[in-house]
Coordinates of N, CA and C in Angstrom, one line a residue:
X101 N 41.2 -8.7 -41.3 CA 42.0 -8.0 -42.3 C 42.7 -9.0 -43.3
X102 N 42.5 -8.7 -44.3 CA 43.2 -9.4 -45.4 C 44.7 -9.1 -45.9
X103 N 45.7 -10.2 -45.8 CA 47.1 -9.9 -45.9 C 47.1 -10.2 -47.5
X104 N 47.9 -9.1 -48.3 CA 48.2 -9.5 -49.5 C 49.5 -10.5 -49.6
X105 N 50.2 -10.4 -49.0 CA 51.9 -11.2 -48.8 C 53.1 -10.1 -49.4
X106 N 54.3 -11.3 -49.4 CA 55.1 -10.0 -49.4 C 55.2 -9.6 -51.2
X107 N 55.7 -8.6 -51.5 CA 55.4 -7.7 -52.5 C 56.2 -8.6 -53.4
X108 N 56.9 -9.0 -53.2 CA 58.6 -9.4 -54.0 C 58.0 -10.8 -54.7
X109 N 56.8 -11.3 -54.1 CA 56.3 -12.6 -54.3 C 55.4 -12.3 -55.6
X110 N 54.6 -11.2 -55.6 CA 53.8 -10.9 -56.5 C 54.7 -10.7 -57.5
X111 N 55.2 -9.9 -57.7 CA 56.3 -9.7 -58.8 C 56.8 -11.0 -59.8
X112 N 57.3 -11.8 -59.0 CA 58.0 -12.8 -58.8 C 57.1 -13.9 -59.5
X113 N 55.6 -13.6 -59.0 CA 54.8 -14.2 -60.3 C 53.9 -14.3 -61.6
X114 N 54.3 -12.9 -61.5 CA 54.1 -12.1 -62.7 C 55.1 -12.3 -63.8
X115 N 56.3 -12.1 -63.1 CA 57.1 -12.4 -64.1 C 57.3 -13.9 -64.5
X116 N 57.3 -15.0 -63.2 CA 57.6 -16.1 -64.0 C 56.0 -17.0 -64.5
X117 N 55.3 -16.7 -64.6 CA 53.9 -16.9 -64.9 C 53.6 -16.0 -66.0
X118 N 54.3 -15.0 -66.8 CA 53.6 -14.3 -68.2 C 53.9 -15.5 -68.6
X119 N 55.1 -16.6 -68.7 CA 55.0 -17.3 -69.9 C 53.8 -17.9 -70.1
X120 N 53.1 -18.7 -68.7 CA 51.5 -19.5 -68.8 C 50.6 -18.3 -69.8
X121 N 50.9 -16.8 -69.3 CA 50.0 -16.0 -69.7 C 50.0 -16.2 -70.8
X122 N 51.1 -16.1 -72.1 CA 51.0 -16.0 -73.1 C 50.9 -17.0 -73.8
X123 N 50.8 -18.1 -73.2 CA 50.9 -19.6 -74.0 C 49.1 -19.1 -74.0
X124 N 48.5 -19.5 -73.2 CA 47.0 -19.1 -73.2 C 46.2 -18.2 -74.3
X125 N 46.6 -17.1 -73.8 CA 46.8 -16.2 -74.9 C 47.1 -16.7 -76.4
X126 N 47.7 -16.9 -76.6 CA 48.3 -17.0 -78.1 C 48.7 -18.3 -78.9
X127 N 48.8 -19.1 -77.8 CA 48.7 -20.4 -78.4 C 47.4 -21.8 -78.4
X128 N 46.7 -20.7 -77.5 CA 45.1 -21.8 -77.5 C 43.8 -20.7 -77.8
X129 N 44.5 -19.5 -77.3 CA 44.0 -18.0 -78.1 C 42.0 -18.2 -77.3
X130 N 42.7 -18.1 -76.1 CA 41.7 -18.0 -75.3 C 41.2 -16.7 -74.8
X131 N 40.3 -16.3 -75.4 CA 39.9 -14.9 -75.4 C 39.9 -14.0 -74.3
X132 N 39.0 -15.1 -73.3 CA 38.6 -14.4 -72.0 C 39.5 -15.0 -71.0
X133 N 40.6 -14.5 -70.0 CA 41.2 -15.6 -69.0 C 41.7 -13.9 -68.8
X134 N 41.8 -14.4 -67.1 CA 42.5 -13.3 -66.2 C 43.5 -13.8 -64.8
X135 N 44.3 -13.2 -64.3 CA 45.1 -13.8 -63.7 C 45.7 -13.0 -62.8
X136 N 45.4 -13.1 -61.6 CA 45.8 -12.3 -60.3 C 47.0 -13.3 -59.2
X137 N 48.2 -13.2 -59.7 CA 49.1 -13.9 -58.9 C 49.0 -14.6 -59.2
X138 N 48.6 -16.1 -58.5 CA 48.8 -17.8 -59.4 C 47.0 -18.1 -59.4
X139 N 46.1 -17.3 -58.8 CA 44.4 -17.7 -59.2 C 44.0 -17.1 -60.9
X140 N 44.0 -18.2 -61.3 CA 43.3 -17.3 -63.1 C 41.8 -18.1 -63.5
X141 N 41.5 -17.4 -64.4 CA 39.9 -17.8 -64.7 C 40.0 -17.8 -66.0
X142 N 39.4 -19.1 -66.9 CA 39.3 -18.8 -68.3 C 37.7 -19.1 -68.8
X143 N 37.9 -18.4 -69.5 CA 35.9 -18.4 -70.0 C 35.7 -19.0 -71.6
X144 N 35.7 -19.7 -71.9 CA 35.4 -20.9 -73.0 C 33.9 -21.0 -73.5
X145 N 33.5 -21.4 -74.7 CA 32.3 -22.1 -75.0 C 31.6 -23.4 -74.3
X146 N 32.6 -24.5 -74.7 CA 31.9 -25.5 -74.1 C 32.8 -26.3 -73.1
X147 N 32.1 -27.3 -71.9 CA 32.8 -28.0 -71.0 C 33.9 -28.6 -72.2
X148 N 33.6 -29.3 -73.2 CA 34.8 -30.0 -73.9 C 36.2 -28.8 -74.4
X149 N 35.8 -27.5 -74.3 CA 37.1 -26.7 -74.9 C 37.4 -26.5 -73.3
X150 N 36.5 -26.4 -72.2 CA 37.5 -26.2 -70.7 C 38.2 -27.3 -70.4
X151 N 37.8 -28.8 -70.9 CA 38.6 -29.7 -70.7 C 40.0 -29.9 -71.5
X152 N 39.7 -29.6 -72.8 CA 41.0 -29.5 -73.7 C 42.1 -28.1 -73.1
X153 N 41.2 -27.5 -72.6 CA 43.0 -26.0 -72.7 C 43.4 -26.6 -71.0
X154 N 42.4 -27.0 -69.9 CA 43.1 -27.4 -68.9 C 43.9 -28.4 -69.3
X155 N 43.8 -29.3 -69.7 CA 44.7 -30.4 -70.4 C 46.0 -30.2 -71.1
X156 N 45.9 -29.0 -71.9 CA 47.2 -28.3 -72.4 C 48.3 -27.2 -71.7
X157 N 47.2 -26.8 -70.3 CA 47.7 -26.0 -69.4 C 48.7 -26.9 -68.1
X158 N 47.5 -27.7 -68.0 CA 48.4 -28.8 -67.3 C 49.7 -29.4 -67.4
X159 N 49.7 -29.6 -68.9 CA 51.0 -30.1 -69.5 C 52.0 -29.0 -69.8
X160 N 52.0 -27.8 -70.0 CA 52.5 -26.8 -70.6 C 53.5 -26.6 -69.0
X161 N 52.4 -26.1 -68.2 CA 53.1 -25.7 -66.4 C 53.7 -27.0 -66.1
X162 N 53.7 -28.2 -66.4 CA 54.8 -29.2 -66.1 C 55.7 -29.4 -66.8
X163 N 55.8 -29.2 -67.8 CA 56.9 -29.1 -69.1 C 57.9 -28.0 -68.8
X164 N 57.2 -26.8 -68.6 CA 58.0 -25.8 -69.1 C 58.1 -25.2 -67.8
X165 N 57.8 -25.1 -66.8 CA 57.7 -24.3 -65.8 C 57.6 -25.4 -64.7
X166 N 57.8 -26.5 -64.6 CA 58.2 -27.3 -63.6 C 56.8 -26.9 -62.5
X167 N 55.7 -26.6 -62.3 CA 54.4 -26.6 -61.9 C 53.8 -27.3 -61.9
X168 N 52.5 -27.5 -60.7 CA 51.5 -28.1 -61.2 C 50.1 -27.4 -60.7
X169 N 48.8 -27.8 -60.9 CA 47.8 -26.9 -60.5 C 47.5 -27.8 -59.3
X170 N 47.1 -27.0 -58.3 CA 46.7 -27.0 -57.3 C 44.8 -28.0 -57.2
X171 N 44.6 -28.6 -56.1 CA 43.3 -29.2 -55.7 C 42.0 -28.4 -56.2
X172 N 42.5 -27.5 -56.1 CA 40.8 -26.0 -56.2 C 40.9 -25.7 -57.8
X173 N 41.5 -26.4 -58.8 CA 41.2 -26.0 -59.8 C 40.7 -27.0 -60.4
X174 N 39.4 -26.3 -60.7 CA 38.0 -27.0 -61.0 C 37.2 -26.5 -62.7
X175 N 36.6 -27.2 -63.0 CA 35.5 -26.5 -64.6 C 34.1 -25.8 -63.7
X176 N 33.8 -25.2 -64.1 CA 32.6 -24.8 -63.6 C 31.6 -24.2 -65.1
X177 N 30.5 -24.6 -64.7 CA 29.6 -24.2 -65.6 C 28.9 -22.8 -65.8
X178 N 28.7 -22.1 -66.6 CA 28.7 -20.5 -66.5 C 27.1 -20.0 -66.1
X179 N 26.2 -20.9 -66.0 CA 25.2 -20.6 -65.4 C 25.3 -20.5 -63.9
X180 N 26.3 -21.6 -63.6 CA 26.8 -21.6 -62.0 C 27.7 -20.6 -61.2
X181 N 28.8 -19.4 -62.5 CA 29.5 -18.8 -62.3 C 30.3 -19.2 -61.1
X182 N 31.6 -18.3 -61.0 CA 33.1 -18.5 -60.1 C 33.1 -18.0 -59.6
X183 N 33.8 -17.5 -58.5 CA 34.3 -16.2 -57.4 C 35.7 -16.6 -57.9
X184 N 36.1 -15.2 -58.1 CA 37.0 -14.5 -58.6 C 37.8 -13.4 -58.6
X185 N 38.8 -13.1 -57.3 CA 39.3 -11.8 -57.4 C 37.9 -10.9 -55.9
X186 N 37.4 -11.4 -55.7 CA 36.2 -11.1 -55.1 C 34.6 -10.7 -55.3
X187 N 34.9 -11.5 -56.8 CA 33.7 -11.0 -57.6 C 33.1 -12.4 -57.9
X188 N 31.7 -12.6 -58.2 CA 30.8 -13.4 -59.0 C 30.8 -13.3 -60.3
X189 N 31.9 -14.1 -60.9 CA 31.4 -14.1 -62.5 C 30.6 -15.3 -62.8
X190 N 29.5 -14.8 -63.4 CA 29.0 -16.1 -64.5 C 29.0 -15.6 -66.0
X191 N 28.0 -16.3 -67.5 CA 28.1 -16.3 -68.5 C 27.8 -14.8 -68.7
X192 N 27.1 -14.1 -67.6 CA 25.6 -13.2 -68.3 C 26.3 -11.3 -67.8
X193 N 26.6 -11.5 -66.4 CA 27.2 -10.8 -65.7 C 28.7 -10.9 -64.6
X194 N 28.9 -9.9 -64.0 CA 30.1 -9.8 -63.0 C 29.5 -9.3 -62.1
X195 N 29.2 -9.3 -60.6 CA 28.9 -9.3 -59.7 C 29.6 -9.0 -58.6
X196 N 29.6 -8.7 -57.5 CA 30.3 -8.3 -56.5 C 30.1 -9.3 -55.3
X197 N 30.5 -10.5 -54.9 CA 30.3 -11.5 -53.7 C 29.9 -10.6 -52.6
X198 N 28.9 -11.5 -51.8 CA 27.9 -11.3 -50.6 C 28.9 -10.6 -49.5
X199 N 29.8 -11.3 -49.9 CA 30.8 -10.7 -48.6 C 30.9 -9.5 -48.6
X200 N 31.7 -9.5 -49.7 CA 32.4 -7.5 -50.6 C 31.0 -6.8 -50.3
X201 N 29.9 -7.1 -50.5 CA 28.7 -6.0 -50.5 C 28.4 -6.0 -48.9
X202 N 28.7 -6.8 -48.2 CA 28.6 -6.2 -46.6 C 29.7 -5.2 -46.0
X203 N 30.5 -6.1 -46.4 CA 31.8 -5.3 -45.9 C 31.7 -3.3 -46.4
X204 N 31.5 -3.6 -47.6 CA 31.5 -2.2 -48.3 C 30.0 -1.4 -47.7
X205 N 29.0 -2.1 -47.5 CA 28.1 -1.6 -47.1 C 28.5 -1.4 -45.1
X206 N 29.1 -1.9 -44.3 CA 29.4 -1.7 -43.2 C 30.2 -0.5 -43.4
X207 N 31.2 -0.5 -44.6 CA 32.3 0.6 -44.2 C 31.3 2.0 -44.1
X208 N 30.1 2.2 -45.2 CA 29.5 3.5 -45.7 C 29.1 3.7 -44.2
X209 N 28.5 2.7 -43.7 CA 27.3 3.2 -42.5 C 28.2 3.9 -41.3
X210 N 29.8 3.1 -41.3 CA 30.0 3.7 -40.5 C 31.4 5.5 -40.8
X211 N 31.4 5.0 -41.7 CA 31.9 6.8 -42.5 C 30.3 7.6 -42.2
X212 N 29.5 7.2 -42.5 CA 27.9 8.0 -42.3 C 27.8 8.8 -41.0
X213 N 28.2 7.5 -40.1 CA 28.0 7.4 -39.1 C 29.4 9.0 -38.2
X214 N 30.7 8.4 -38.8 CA 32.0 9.4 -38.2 C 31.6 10.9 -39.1
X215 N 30.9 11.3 -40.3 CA 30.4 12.3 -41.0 C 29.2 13.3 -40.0
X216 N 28.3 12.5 -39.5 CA 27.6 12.9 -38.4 C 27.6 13.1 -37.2
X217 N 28.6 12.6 -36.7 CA 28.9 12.6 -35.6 C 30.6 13.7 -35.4
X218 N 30.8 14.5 -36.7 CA 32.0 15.7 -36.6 C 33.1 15.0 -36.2
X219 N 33.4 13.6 -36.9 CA 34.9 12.9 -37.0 C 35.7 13.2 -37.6
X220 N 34.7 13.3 -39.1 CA 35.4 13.1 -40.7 C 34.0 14.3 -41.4
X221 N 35.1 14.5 -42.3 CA 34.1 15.2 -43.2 C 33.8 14.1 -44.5
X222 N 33.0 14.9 -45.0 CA 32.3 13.6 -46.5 C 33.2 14.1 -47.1
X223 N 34.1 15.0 -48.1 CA 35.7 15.1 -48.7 C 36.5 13.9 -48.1
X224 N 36.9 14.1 -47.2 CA 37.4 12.8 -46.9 C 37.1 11.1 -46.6
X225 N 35.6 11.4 -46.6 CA 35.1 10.6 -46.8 C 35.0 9.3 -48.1
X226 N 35.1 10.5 -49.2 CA 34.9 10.2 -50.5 C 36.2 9.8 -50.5
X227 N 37.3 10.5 -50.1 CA 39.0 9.8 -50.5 C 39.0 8.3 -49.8
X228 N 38.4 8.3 -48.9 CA 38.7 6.7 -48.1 C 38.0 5.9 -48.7
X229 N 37.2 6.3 -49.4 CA 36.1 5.0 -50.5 C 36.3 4.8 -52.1
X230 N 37.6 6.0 -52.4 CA 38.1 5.7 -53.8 C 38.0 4.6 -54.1
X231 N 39.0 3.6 -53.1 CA 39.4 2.6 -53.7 C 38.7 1.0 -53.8
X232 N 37.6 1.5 -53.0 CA 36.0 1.2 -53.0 C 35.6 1.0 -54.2
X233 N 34.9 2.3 -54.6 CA 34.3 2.7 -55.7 C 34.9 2.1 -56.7
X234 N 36.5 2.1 -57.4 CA 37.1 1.5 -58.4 C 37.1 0.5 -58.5
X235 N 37.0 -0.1 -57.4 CA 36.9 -2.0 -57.4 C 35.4 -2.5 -57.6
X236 N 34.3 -1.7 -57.4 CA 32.7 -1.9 -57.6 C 32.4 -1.7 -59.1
X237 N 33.4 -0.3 -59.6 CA 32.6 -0.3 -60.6 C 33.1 -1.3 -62.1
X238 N 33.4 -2.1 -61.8 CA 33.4 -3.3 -62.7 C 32.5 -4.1 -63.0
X239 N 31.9 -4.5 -61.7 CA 30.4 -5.0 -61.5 C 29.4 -4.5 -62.3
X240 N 28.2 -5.6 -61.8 CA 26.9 -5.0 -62.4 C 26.1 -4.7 -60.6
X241 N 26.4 -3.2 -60.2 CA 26.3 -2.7 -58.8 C 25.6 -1.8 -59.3
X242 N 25.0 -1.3 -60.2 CA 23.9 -0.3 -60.3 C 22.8 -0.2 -58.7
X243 N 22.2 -1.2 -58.4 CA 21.6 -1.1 -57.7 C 22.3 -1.0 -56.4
X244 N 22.9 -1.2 -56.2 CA 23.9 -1.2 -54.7 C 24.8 0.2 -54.8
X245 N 25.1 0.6 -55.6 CA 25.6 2.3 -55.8 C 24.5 3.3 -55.7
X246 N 23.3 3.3 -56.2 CA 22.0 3.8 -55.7 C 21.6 3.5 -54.3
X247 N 22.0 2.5 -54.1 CA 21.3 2.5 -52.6 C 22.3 3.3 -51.3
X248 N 23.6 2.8 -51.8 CA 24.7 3.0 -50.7 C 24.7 4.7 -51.4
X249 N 25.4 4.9 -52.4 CA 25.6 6.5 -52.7 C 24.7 7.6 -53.3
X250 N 23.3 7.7 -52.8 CA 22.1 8.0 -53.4 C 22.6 9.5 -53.4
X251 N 23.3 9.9 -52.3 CA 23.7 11.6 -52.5 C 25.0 12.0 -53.1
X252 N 25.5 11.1 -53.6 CA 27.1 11.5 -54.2 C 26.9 10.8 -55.8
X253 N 25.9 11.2 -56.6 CA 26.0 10.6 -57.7 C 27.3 10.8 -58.3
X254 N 28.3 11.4 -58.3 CA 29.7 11.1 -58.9 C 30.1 10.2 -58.5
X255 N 29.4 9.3 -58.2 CA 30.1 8.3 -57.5 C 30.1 7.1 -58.3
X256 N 29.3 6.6 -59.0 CA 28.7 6.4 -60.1 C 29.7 6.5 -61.6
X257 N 30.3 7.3 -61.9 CA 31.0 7.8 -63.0 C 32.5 7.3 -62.9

């Protein structure tokens, strides 16, 4: 099981972390960058503009916010794409990591499984995979929503 932490912490860096947000945003006007608590991702043209905004981010979170980045913050090349939030991003697509598509594919077989066996009904079934479903459909899971939800095409939508 995966622990989020405590709530007050998330908050906590939302608010004192919009400033990084908007320096990004609006002062190096970095188009693509996202940011889930203190892990963010920025998507640039070339290795030399990911070396220049890290370089200004660096300095900005020591200056202004008394920060610094952590060991795991690396350039990565967009043919090679990132894990992210629990996804595979590279240049071309967003993807869903190996992990996320087992795990999600273990949950279906065994809801399949409690649906046939007069546990759960598929109504309920569908409520316990909402939050499933919303976090897939971001990806490029066309084929993995065909395979896992071949009889619930709303699922899809």
């Amino acid at each position: 099981m995966h622990k989020i932490g405590n709530y007050t912490s998330q908050i906590f860096a939302n608010i004192y972390l919009n400033e990084v947000d908007q320096f990004i945003k609006h002062k190096l006007k970095i188009k693509y960058y996202a940011r889930y608590l203190d892990d963010s991702i920025l998507i640039v043209q070339t290795k030399q503009e990911a070396k220049n905004a890290l370089s200004e981010i660096k300095d900005y979170l020591r200056d202004n916010l008394k920060l610094e980045l952590n060991s795991k913050t690396q350039i990565f090349k967009g043919k090679q794409g990132v894990n992210f939030c629990g996804y595979k991003i590279n240049e071309y697509r967003m993807k869903i990591r190996d992990k996320g598509k087992r795990k999600l594919k273990n949950k279906v077989k065994k809801l399949k499984s409690e649906i046939q066996n007069g546990k759960m009904n598929s109504h309920d079934a569908k409520k316990y995979l909402a939050g499933h479903v919303g976090y897939i459909k971001w990806a490029d899971v066309y084929n993995l929503t065909n395979k896992l939800f071949y009889v619930e095409k709303d699922f899809q939508n």
